[in-house]
Coordinates of C-alpha atoms in Angstrom, one line a residue:
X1 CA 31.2 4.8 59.6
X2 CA 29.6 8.0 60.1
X3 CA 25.5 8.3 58.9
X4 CA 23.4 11.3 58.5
X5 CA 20.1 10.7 61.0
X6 CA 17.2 12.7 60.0
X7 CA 16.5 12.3 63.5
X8 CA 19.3 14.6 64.8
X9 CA 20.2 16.4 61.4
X10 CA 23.7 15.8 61.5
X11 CA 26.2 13.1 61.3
X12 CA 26.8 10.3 63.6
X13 CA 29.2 7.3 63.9
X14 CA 27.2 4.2 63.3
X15 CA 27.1 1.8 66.3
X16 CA 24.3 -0.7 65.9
X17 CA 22.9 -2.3 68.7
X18 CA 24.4 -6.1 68.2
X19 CA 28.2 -5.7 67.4
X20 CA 28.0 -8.6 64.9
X21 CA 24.5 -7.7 63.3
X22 CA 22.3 -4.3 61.7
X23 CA 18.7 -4.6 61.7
X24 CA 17.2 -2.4 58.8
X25 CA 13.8 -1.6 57.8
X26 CA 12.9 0.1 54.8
X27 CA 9.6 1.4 53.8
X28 CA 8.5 -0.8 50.6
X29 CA 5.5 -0.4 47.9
X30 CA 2.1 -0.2 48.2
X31 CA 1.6 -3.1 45.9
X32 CA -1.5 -1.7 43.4
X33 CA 0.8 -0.8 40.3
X34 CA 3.9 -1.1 38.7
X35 CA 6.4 0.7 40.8
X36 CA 8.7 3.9 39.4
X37 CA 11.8 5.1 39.6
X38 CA 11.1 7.4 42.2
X39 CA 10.8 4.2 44.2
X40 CA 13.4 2.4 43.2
X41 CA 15.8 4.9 44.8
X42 CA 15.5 4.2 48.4
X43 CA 15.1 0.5 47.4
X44 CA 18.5 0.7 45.4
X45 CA 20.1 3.2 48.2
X46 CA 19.3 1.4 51.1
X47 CA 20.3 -2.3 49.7
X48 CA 23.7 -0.9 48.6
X49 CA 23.9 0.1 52.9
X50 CA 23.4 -3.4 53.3
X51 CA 25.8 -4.9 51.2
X52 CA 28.3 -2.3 52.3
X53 CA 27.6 -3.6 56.0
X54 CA 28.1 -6.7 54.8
X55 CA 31.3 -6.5 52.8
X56 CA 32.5 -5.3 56.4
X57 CA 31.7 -8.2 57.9
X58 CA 28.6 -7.7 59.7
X59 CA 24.8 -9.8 59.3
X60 CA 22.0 -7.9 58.1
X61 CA 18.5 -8.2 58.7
X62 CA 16.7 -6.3 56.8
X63 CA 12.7 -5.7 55.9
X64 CA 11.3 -4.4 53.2
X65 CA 7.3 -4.5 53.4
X66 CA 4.7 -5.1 51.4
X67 CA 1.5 -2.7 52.0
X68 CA -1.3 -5.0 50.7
X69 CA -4.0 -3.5 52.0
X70 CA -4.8 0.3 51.8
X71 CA -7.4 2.4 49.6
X72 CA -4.9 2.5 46.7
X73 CA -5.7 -1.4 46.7
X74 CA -9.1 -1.2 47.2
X75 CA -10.0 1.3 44.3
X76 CA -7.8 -0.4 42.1
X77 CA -9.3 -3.7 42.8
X78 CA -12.9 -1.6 41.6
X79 CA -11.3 -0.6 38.7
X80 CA -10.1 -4.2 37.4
X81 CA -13.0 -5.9 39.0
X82 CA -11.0 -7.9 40.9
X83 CA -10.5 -8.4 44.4
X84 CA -8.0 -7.0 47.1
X85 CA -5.7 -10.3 47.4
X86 CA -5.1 -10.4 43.5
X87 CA -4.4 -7.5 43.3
X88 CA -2.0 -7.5 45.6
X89 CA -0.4 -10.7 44.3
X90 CA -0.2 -9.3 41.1
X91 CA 1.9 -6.8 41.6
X92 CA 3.9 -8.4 44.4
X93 CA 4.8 -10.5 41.3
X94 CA 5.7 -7.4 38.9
X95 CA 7.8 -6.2 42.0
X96 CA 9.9 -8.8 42.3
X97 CA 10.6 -9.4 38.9
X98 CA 11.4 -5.3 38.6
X99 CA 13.5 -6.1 41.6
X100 CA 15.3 -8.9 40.1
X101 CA 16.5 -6.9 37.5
X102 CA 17.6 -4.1 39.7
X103 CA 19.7 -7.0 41.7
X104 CA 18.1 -6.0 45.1
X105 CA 17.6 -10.0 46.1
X106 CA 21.5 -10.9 46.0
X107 CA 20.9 -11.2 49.9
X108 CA 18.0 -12.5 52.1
X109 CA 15.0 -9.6 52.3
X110 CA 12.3 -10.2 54.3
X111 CA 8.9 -9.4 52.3
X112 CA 6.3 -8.8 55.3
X113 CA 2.8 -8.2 54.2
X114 CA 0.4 -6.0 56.7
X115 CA -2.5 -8.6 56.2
X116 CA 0.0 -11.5 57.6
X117 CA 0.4 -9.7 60.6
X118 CA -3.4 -8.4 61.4
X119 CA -3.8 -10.4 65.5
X120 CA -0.3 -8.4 66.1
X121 CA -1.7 -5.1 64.6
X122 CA -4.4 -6.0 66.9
X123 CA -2.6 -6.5 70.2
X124 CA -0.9 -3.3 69.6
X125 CA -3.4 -1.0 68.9
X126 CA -5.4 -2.5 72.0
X127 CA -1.9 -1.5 73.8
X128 CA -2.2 2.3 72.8
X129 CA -5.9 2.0 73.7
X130 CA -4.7 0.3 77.2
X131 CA -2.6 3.3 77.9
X132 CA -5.3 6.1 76.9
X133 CA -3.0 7.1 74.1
X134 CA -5.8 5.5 71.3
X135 CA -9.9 6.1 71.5
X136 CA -12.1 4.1 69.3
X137 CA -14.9 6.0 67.5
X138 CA -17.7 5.0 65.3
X139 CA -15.9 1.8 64.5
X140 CA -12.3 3.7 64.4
X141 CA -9.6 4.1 66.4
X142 CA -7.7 6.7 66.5
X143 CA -4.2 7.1 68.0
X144 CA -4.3 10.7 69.9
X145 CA -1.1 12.8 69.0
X146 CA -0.8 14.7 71.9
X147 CA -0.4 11.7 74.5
X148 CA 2.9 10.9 72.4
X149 CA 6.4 12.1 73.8
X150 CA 8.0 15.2 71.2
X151 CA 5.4 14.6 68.6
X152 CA 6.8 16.6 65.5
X153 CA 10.7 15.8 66.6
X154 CA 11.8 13.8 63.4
X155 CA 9.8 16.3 60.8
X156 CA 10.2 19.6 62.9
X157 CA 6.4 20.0 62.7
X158 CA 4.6 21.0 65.9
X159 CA 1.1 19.9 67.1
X160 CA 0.0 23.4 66.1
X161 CA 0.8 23.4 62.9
X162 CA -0.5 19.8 62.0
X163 CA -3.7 19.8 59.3
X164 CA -5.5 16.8 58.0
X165 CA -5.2 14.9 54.5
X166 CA -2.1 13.5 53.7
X167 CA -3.7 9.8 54.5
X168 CA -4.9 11.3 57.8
X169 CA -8.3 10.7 57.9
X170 CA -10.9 13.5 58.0
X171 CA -13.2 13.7 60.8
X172 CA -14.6 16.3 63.3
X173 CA -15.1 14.4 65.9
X174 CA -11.6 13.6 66.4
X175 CA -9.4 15.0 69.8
X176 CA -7.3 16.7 67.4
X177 CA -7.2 17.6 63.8
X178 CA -3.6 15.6 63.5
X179 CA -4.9 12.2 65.4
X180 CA -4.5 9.3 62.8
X181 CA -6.2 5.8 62.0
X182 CA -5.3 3.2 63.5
X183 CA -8.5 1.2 62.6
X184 CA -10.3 1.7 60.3
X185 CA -14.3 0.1 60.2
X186 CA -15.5 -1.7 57.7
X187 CA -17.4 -0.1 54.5
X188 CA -19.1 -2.1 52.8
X189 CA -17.3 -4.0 49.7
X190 CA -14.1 -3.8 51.2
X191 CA -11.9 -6.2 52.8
X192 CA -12.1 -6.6 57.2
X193 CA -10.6 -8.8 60.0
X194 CA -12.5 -9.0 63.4
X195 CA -11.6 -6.9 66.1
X196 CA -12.7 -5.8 69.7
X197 CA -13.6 -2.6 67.6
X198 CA -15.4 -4.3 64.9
X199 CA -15.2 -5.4 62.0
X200 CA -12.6 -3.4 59.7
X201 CA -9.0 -3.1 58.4
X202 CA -5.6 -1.6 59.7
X203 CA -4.7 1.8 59.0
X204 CA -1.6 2.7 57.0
X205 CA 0.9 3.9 59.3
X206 CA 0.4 0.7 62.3
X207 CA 1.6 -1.8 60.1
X208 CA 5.5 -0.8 59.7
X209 CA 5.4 -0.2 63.4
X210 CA 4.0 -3.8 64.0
X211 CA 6.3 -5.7 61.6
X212 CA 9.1 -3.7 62.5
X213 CA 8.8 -5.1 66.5
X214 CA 7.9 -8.4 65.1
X215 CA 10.7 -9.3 62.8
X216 CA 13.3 -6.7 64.4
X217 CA 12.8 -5.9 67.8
X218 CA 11.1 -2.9 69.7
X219 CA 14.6 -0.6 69.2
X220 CA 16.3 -1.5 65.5
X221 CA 19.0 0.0 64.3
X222 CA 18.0 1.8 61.4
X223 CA 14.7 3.0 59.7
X224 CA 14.9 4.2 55.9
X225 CA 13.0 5.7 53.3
X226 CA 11.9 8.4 51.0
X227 CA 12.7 11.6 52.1
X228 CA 8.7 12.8 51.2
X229 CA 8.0 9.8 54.0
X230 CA 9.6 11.7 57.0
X231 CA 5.7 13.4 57.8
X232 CA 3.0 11.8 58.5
X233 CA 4.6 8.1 58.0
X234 CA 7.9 8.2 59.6
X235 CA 6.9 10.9 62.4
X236 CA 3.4 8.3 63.1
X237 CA 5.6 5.8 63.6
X238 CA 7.9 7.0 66.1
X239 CA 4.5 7.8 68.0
X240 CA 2.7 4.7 67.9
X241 CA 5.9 2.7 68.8
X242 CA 7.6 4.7 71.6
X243 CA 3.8 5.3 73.3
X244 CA 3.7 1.8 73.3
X245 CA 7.3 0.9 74.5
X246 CA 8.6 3.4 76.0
X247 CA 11.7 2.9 73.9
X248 CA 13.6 4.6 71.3
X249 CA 12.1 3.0 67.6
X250 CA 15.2 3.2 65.3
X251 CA 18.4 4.9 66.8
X252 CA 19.1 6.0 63.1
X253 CA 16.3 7.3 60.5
X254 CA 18.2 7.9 57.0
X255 CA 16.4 9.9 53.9
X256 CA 16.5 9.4 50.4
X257 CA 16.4 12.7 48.5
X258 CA 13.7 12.8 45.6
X259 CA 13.8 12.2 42.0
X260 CA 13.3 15.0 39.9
X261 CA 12.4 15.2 36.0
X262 CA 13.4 18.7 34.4
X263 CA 13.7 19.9 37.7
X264 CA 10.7 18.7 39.1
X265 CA 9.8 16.0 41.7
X266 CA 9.0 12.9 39.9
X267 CA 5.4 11.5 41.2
X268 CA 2.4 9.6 40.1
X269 CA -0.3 12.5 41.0
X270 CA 2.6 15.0 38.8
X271 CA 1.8 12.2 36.1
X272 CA 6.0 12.6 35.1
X273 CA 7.1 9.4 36.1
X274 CA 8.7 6.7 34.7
X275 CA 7.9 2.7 35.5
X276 CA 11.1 1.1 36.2
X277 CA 9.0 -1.8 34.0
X278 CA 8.6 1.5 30.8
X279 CA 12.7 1.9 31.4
X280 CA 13.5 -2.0 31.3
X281 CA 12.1 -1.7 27.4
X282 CA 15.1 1.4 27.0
X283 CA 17.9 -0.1 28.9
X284 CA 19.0 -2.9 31.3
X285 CA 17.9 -2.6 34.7
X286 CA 21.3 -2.3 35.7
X287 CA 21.9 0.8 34.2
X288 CA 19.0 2.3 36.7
X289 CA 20.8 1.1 39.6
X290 CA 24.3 2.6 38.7
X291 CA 22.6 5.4 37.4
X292 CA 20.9 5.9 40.9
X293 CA 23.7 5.3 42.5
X294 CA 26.1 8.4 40.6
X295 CA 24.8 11.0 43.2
X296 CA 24.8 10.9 46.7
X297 CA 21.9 9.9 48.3
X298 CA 20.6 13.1 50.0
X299 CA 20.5 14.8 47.1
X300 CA 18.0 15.3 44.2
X301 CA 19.2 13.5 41.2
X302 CA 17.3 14.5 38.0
X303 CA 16.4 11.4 35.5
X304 CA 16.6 11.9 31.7
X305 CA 16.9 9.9 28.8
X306 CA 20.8 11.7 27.8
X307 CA 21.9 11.0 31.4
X308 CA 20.7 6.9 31.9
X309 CA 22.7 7.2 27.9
X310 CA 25.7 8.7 30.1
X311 CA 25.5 5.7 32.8
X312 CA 25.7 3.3 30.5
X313 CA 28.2 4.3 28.7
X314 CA 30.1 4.7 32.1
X315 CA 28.8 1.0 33.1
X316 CA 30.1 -0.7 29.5
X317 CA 33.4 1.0 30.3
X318 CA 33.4 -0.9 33.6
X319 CA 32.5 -4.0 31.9
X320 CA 35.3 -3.8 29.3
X321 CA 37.6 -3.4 32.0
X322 CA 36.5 -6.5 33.8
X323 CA 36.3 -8.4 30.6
X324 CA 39.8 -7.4 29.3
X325 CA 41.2 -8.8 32.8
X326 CA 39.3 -11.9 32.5
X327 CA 40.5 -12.8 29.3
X328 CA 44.5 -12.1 30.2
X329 CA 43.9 -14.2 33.2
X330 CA 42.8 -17.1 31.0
X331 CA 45.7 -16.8 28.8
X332 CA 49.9 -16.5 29.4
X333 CA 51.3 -13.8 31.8
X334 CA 54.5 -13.4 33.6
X335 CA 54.5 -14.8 37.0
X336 CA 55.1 -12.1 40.1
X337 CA 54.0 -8.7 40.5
X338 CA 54.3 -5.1 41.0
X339 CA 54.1 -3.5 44.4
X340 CA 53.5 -0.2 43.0
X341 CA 50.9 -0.9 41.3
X342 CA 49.7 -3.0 44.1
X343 CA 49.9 0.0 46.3
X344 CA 47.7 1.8 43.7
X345 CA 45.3 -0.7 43.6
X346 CA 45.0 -0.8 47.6
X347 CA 44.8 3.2 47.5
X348 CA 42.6 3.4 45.2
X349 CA 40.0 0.5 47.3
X350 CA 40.9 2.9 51.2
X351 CA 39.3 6.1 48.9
X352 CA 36.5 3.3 47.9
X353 CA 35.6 2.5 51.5
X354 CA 36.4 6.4 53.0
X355 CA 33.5 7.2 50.5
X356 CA 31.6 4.4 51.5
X357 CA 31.9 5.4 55.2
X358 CA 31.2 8.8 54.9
X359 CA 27.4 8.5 54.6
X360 CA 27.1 6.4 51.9
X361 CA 28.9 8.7 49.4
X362 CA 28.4 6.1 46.6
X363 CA 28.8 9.2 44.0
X364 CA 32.9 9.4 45.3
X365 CA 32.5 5.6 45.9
X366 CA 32.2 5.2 41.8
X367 CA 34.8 7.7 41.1
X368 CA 37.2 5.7 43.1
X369 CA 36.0 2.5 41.1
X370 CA 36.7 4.3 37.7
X371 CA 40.2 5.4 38.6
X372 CA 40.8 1.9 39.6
X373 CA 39.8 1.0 36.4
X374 CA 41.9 3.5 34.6
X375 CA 44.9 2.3 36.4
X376 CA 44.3 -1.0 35.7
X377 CA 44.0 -0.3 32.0
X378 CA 47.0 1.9 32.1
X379 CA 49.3 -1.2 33.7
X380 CA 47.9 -3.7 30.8
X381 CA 48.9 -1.4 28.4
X382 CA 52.3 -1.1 29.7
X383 CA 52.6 -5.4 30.6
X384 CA 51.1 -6.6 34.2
X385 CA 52.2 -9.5 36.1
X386 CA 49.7 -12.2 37.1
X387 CA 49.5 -12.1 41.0
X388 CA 48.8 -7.9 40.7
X389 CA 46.4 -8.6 38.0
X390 CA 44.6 -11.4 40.3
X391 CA 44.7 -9.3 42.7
X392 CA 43.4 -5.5 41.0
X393 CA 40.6 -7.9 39.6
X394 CA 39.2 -9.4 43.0
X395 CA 39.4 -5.8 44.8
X396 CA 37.6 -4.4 41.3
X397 CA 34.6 -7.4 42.0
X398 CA 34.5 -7.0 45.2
X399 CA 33.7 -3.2 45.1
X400 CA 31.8 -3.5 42.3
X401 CA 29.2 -5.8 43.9
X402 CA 29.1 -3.6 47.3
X403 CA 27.3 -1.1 44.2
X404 CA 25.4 -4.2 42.9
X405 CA 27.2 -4.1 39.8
X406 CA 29.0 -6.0 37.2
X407 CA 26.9 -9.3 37.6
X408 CA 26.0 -9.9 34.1
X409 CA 27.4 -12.7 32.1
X410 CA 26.6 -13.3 28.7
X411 CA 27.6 -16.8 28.8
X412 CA 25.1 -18.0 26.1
X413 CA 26.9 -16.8 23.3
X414 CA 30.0 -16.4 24.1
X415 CA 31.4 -19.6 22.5
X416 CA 30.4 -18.7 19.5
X417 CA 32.1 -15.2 19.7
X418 CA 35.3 -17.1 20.7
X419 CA 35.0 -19.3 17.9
X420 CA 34.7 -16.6 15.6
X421 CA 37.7 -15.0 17.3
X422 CA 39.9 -18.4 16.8
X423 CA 38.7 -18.7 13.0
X424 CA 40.0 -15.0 12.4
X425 CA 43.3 -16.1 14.0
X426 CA 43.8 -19.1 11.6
X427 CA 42.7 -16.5 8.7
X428 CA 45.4 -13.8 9.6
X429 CA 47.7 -16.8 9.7
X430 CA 46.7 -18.0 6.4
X431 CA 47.1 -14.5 5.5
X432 CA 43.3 -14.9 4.0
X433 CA 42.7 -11.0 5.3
X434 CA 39.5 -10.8 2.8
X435 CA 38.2 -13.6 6.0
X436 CA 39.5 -12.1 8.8
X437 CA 38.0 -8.5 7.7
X438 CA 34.5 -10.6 7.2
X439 CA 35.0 -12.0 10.6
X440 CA 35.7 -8.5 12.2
X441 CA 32.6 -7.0 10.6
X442 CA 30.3 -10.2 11.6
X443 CA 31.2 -9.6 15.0
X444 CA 30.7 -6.0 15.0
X445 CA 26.9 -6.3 13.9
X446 CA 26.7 -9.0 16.6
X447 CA 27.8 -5.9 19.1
X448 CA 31.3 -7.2 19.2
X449 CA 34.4 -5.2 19.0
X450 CA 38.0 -6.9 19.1
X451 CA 41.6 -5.6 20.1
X452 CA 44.2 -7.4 18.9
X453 CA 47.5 -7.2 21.8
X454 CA 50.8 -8.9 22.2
X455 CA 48.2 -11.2 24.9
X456 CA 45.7 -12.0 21.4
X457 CA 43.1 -10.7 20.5
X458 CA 40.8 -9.2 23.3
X459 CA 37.0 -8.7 22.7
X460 CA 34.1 -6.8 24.8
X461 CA 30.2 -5.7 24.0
X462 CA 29.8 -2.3 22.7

């Protein structure tokens, strides 16, 4: 499998570290509001990597943090007149429930929170401050830029042309204009932890270096996010942890491209966002993630209301297909099969995984899983044995959940639609049509179209 590390700009053949296992770690939410769907890409992206790596046989452990303490928490904590921890727990819970529907906890993600780790923040930073590469001041401490090996070398940014803002705090007395927080002091109304510095709170950028060596290891495999995280988060990172260790952080660093809305970047400061919660009243969650998934990651993808239309559309098509084959495998079919179409099916998987191994190309990936389905539809039509049908339908599963798709079932009401279906039968036998029509229509407003085959008659959700 070949990835594209930001690190190097180019494309590499992925060998993790541990033949049988990929440690991951991907940048998750501040946890002060409802996340967007600018965030849900890399959180979508990056869990398909997983269950790709998994569907080839490997373990995964991945990380996806929590940031529960920052400014963002703080003010917003002002603004309900609340506290720090609730609001963190509250939207740790409208997280997980957007996550849910986005099917990102199939697999075991660990959930780290930066105030859960706040004695190992502690150690480390005293590390830095152990090896001259950190200074306190004023209750501070500030980790010093140029005492880190190739500062600038993931973003391309040299010391020179570093500036402060960008959650780099502003202040004169600082070595250098580009040194960041590490610790920050207490002010007064805000959450702090004790430290040999004082009393006061981790900065932003420590924490995914901290939980990172915890829960992974000083080198990991791979480090993802937002591609508008590269500088100052990403690039801090690398500094902290290789001053510290003396070892390579992440041998691979992989980029999300951004979400755009008529052409431009979707953000909360741009005010053009969407909440994935304010697109879960529009359509299922589902939708998003295939919809996220229909361009190649690098790239900017451009959400609209006519294109998350054109996913689903796309996504019921799928579903029909794996409805249709469910049903003519609980019925009568011909024993054997057909190893041409068989051979078809298996090409049709290789261009599945090629695309899959070729950076993550999930947009050729789901082309491949739509001309599977075409064939598939095509060999029905024309009369399919039962062992290629099995067989078409467990290589169409298994794809479709290394995209994350294809796990709803409607099993509520599904007996009743059958029951409807075996009442028209007895009606066309009873040649009462005036029923059978009635039953056709009262199935239709219940978002139920049938087919009637030489197999029976087939339904699917429209």
């Amino acid at each position: 499998m070949k990835l594209f590390n930001s690190m190097t700009r180019k494309k590499e053949e992925f060998k993790p570290i541990d033949d049988k296992t990929v440690r991951m770690y991907n940048c998750g939410p501040t946890v002060y509001n409802f996340i967007h769907v600018g965030n849900a890409r890399p959180l979508v992206v990056f869990d398909t990597l997983r269950r790709f790596f998994i569907y080839q046989g490997y373990d995964v452990d991945f990380v996806v943090n929590f940031t529960d303490i920052d400014d963002k928490l703080i003010n917003r904590a002002k603004e309900e007149h609340s506290t720090v921890g609730e609001i963190a727990e509250k939207y740790i819970g409208e997280f997980k429930q957007d996550a849910n529907g986005l099917n990102l906890y199939t697999y075991d993600t660990k959930n780290p929170r930066a105030t859960q780790y706040i004695d190992e923040i502690v150690e480390f930073i005293q590390g830095l401050v152990d090896k001259d590469a950190a200074y306190p001041l004023d209750g501070d401490v500030y980790f010093d830029i140029t005492k880190a090996k190739d500062y600038g070398k993931l973003s391309g940014k040299n010391i020179d042309e570093l500036q402060s803002g960008a959650r780099i705090q502003v202040n004169d007395a600082k070595k250098n204009p580009g040194d960041f927080a590490l610790w920050k002091g207490k002010k007064e109304g805000e959450p702090s932890w004790t430290s040999p510095w004082g009393e006061g709170r981790p900065g932003w950028h420590i924490e995914c270096s901290v939980m990172a060596k915890t829960l992974l290891g000083e080198t990991i495999d791979i480090h993802s996010g937002g591609e508008d995280l590269q500088f100052p988060h990403h690039e801090n990172e690398i500094a902290q942890s290789e001053t510290l260790t003396g070892k390579t952080f992440a041998n691979y660093w992989l980029h999300n491209g951004m979400i755009t809305v008529d052409g431009t970047k979707m953000s909360k400061s741009l005010g053009n966002f969407f909440t994935v919660r304010e697109v879960a009243k529009v359509f299922d969650l589902e939708v998003l993630r295939f919809f996220l998934l229909s361009a190649h990651y690098r790239t900017p993808i451009n959400y609209s209301y006519d294109a998350m239309q054109q996913t689903k559309a796309g996504l019921d098509r799928l579903y029909g297909v794996r409805n249709h084959m469910e049903q003519l495998l609980d019925g009568e079919l011909p024993e054997g099969r057909d190893e041409a179409f068989d051979k078809k099916v298996e090409a049709e998987k290789n261009t599945f995984i090629e695309a899959m191994e070729d950076d993550l190309n999930t947009a050729k990936a789901t082309g491949a899983l739509f001309s599977l389905a075409k064939d598939i539809n095509t060999k029905i039509a024309s009369g399919i044995e039962r062992d290629s049908l099995q067989a078409a339908y467990d290589t169409f599963m298994e794809l479709a959940d290394v995209l994350g798709i294809l796990y709803r079932r409607d099993e509520a009401d599904s007996s009743d639609i059958e029951a409807l279906i075996e009442e028209r039968k007895q009606a066309r036998a009873d040649k009462d049509f005036a029923r059978a029509d009635a039953i056709r229509d009262q199935l239709a407003d219940m978002g139920i179209a049938i087919e009637d085959t030489r197999e029976g008659t087939l339904w699917k959700r429209v």
